[in-house]
Short mmCIF file of C-alpha atoms in Angstrom, two decimals:
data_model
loop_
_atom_site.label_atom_id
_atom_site.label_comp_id
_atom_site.label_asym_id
_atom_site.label_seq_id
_atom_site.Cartn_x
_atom_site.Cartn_y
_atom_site.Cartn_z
CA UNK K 850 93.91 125.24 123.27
CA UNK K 851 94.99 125.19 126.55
CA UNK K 852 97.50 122.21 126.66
CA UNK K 853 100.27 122.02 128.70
CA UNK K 854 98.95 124.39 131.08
CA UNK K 855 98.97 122.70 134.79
CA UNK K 856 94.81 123.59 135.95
CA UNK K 857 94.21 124.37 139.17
CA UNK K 858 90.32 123.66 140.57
CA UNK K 859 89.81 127.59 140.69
CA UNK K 860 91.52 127.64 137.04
CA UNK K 861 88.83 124.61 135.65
CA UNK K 862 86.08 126.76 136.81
CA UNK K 863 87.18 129.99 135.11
CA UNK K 864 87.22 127.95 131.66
CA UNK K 865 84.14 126.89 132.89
CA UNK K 866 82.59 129.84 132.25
CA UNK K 867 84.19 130.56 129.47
CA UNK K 868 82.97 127.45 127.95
CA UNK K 869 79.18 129.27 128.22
CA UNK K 870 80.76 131.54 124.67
CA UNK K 871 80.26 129.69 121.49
CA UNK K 872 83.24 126.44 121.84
CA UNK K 873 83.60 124.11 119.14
CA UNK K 874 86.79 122.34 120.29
CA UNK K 875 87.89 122.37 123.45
CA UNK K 876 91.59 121.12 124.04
CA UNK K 877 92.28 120.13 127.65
CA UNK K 878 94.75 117.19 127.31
CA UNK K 879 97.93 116.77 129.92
CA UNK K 880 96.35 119.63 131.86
CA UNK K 881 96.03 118.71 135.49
CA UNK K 882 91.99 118.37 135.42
CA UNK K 883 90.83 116.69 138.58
CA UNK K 884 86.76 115.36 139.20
CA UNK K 885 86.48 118.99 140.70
CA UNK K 886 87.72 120.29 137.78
CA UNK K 887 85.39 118.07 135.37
CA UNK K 888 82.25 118.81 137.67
CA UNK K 889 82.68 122.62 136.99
CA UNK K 890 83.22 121.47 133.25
CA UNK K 891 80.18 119.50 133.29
CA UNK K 892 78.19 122.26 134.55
CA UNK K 893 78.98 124.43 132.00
CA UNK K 894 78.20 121.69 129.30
CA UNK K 895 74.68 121.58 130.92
CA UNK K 896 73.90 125.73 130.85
CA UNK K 897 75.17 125.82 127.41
CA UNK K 898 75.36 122.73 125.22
CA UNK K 899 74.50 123.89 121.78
CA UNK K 900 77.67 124.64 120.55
CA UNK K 901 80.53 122.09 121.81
CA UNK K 902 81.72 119.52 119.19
CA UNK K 903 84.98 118.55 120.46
CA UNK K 904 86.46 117.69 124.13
CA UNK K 905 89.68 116.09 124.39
CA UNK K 906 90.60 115.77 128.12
CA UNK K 907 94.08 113.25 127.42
CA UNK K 908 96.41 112.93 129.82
CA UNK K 909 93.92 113.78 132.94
CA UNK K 910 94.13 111.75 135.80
CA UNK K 911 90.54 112.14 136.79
CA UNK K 912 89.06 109.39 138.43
CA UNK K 913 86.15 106.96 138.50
CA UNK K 914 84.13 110.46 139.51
CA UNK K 915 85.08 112.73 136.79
CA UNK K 916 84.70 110.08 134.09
CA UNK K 917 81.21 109.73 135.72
CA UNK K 918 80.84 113.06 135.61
CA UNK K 919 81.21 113.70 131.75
CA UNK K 920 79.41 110.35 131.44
CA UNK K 921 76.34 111.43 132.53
CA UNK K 922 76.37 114.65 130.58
CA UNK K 923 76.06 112.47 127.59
CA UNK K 924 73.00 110.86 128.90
CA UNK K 925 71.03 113.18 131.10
CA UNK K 926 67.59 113.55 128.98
CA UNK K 927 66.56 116.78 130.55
CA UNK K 928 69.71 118.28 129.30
CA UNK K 929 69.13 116.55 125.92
CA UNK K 930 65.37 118.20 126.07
CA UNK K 931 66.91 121.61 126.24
CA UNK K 932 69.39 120.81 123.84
CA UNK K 933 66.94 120.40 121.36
CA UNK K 934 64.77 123.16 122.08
CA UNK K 935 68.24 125.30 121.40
CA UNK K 936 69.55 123.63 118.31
CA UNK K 937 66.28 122.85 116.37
CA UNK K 938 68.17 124.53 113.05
CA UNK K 939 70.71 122.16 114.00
CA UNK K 940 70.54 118.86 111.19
CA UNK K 941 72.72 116.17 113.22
CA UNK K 942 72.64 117.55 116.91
CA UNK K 943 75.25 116.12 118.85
CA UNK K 944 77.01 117.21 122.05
CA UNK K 945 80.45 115.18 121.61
CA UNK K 946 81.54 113.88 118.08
CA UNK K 947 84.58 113.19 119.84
CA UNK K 948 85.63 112.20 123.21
CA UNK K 949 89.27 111.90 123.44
CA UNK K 950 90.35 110.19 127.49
CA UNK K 951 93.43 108.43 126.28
CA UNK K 952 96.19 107.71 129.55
CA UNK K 953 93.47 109.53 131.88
CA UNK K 954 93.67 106.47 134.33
CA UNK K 955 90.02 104.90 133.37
CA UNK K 956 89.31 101.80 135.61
CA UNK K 957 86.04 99.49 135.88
CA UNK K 958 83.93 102.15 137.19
CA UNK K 959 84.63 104.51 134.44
CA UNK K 960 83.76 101.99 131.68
CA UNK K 961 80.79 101.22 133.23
CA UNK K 962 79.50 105.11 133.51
CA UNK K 963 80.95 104.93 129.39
CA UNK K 964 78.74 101.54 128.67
CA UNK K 965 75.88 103.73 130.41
CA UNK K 966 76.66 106.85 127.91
CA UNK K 967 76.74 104.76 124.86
CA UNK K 968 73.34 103.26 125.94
CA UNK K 969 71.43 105.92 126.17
CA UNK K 970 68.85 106.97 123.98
CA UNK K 971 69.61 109.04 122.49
CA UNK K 972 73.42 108.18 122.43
CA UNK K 973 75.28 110.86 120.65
CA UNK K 974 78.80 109.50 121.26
CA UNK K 975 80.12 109.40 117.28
CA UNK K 976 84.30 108.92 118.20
CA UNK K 977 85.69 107.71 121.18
CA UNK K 978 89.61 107.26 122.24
CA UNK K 979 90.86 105.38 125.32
CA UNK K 980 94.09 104.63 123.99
CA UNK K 981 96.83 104.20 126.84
CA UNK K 982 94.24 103.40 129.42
CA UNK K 983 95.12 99.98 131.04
CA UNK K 984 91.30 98.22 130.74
CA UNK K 985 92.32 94.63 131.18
CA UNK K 986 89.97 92.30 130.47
CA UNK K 987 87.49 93.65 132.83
CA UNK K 988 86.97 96.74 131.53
CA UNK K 989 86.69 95.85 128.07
CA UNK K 990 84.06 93.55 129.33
CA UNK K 991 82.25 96.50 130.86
CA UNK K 992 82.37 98.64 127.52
CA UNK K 993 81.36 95.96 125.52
CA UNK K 994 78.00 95.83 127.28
CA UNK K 995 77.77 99.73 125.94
CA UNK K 996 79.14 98.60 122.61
CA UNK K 997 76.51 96.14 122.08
CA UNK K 998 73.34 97.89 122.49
CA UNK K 999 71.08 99.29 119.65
CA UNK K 1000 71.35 102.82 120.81
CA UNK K 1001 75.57 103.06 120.39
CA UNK K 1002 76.53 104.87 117.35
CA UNK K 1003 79.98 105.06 117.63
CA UNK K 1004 81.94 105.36 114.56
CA UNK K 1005 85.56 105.05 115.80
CA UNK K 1006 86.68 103.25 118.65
CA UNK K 1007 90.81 103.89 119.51
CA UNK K 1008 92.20 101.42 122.16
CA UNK K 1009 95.86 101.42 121.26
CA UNK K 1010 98.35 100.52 124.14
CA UNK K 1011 95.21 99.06 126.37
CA UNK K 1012 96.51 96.10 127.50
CA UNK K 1013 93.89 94.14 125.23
CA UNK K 1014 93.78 90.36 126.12
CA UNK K 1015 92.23 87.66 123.96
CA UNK K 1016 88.99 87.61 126.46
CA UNK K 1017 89.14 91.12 125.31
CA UNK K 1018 89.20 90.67 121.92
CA UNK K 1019 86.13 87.76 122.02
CA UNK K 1020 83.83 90.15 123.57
CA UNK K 1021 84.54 93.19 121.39
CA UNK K 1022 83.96 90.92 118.76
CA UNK K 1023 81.02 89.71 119.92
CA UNK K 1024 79.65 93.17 121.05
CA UNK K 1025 80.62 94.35 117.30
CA UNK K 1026 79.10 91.72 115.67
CA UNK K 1027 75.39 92.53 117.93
CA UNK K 1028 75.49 96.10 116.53
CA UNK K 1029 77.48 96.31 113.39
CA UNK K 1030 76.21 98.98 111.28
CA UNK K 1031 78.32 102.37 112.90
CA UNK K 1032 81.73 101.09 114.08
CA UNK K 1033 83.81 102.06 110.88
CA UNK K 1034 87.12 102.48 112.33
CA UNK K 1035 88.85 100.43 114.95
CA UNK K 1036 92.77 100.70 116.52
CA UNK K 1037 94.25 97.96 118.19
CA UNK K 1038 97.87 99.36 117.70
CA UNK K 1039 100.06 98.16 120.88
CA UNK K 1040 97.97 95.31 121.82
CA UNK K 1041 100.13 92.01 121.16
CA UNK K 1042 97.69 90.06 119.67
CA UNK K 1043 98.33 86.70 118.82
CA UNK K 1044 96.68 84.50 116.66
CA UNK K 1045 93.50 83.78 118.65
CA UNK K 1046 93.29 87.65 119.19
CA UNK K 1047 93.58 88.64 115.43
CA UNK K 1048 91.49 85.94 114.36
CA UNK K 1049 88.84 87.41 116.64
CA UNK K 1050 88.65 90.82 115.82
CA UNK K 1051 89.06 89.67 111.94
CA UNK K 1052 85.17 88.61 112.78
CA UNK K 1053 84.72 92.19 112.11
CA UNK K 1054 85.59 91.47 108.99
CA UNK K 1055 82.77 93.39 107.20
CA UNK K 1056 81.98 96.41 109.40
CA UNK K 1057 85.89 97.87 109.74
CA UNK K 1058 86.89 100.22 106.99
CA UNK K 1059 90.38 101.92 108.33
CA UNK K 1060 91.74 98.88 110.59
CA UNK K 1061 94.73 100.11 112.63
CA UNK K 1062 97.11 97.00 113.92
CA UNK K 1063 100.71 99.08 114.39
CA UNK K 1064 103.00 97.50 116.77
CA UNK K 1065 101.09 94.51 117.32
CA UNK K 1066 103.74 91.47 117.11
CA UNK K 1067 101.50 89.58 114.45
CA UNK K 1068 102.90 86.33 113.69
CA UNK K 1069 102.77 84.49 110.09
CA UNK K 1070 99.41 82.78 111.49
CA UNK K 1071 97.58 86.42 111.83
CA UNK K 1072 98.96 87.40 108.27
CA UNK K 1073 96.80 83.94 107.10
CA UNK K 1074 94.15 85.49 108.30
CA UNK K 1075 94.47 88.96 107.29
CA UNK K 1076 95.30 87.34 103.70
CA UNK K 1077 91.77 86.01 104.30
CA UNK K 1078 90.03 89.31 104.83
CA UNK K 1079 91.39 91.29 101.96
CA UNK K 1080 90.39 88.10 99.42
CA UNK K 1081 86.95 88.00 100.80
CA UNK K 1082 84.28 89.00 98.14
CA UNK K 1083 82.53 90.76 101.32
CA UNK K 1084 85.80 92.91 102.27
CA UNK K 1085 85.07 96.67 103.33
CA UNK K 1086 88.49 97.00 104.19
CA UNK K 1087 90.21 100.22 102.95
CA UNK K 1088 93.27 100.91 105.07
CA UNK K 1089 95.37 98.80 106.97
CA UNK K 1090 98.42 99.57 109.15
CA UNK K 1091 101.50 97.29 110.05
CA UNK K 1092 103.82 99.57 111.08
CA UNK K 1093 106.18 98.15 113.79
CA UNK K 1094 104.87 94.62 112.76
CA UNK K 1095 108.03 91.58 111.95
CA UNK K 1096 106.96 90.48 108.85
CA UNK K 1097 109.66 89.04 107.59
CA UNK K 1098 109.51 87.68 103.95
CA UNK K 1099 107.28 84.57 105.34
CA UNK K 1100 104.67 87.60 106.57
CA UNK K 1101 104.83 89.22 103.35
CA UNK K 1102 104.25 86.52 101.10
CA UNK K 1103 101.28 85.91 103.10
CA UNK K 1104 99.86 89.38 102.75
CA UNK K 1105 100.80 89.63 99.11
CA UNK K 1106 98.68 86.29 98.44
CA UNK K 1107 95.75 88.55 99.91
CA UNK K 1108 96.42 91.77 97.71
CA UNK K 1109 96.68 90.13 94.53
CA UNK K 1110 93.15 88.85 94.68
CA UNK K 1111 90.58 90.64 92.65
CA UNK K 1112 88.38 91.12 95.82
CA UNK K 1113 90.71 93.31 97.29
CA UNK K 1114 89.29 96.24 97.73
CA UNK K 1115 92.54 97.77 99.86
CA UNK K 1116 93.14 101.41 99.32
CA UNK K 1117 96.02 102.20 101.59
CA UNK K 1118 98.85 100.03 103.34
CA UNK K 1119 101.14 101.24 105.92
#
């Protein structure tokens, strides 16, 4: 772990090499890591990519480049061809489990070299977190297209504090709802999302287990509808969390109607 620690270019490209050793996680968050610095990182990643799970780069203002750069690393199939020739023991080869670029300054262009990542076949990309990254509509437009296809396995899918709109919302649900069987875990916490925005993402009714909503300014009309979700007979919902949330005794009434039912299948409620 070398957090905290301001990185230099020259600096990136002696933990390049280092990152040739056997790495399983690889903390680089608040560091200083420019796209000079993530093209030396990349090429590392390419000699040696059998043994890196984890790469958390938070806190990096890199640029449409660097994202790009990482991006492609998760995509390139001669470096997947190698990969496998190296890890053949291996059961679930992956290069990234998780991929952690929360407040790294993503814009358009670096959720469209993402959408291209989680498109790829093979697409290895299991957790991804872009929490604190202002993506506006636009960009959540852009990742949705990556969200969508057949090859994305993503599992988790953080995008607290993103600035999420209610366009946003509609076309995560709608990407969610084309390829539904990964996603298990979703945040939304920070987003204000209002009624249309809750209702939307509550279309993801049946594919999100742990369902983060903390901070969200959910009025007694999204407590209807989350009410809804935990009574449906078809509920996979396991945790839910509130926190920060004005509920009110109006807000918890309404949730309360949902718990009691028998098709409630909710484990844990912050």
């Amino acid at each position: 772990k070398v957090s905290d620690i301001i990185l230099i270019t020259f600096s990136c490209m002696h933990l390049a090499d280092r990152l040739k050793s056997v790495i399983v996680l690889y903390r680089l968050n608040h560091c200083g890591v420019t796209d000079e610095g993530c093209a030396a990182l990349a090429s590392a990643l390419r000699s040696n990519p059998s043994h890196l799970k984890h790469l958390d780069l938070s806190g990096n203002e890199m640029g449409v480049f660097g994202v790009k750069q990482l991006s492609d690393l998760l995509q390139d199939p001669l470096f997947y061809t190698f990969y496998f020739i190296i890890a053949v023991s291996i059961s679930s080869p992956c290069i990234f489990n998780l991929y952690r670029l929360c407040k790294c300054g993503v814009t358009d262009e670096g959720c469209v070299a993402l959408a291209s990542a989680l498109r790829s076949n093979p697409s290895y990309l299991r957790e991804l977190n872009l929490s604190g990254n202002k993506l506006r509509a636009s960009g959540l437009n852009l990742l949705s297209d990556g969200l969508k296809d057949s090859h994305c396995k993503l599992e988790t899918l953080w995008l607290s504090y993103c600035g999420v709109t209610d366009e946003g919302c509609a076309d995560l649900a709608s990407a969610l709802r084309s390829n539904p069987s990964h996603l298990r875990e979703l945040n939304l916490s920070g987003n204000k999302l209002g009624l249309n925005h809750v209702n939307r993402v509550l279309e993801l009714k049946s594919v999100i287990v742990p369902y983060r909503l903390r901070w969200c300014g959910i009025t007694d009309e999204g407590f209807v509808a989350l009410a809804s979700v935990l009574r449906s007979i078809s509920s996979h919902l396991r945790e839910l969390n509130l926190t920060g949330s004005n509920l009110q005794a109006s807000g918890i009434n309404l949730l309360s109607a949902g718990l009691k039912d028998p098709h409630c299948k909710l484990e844990t409620l912050w």
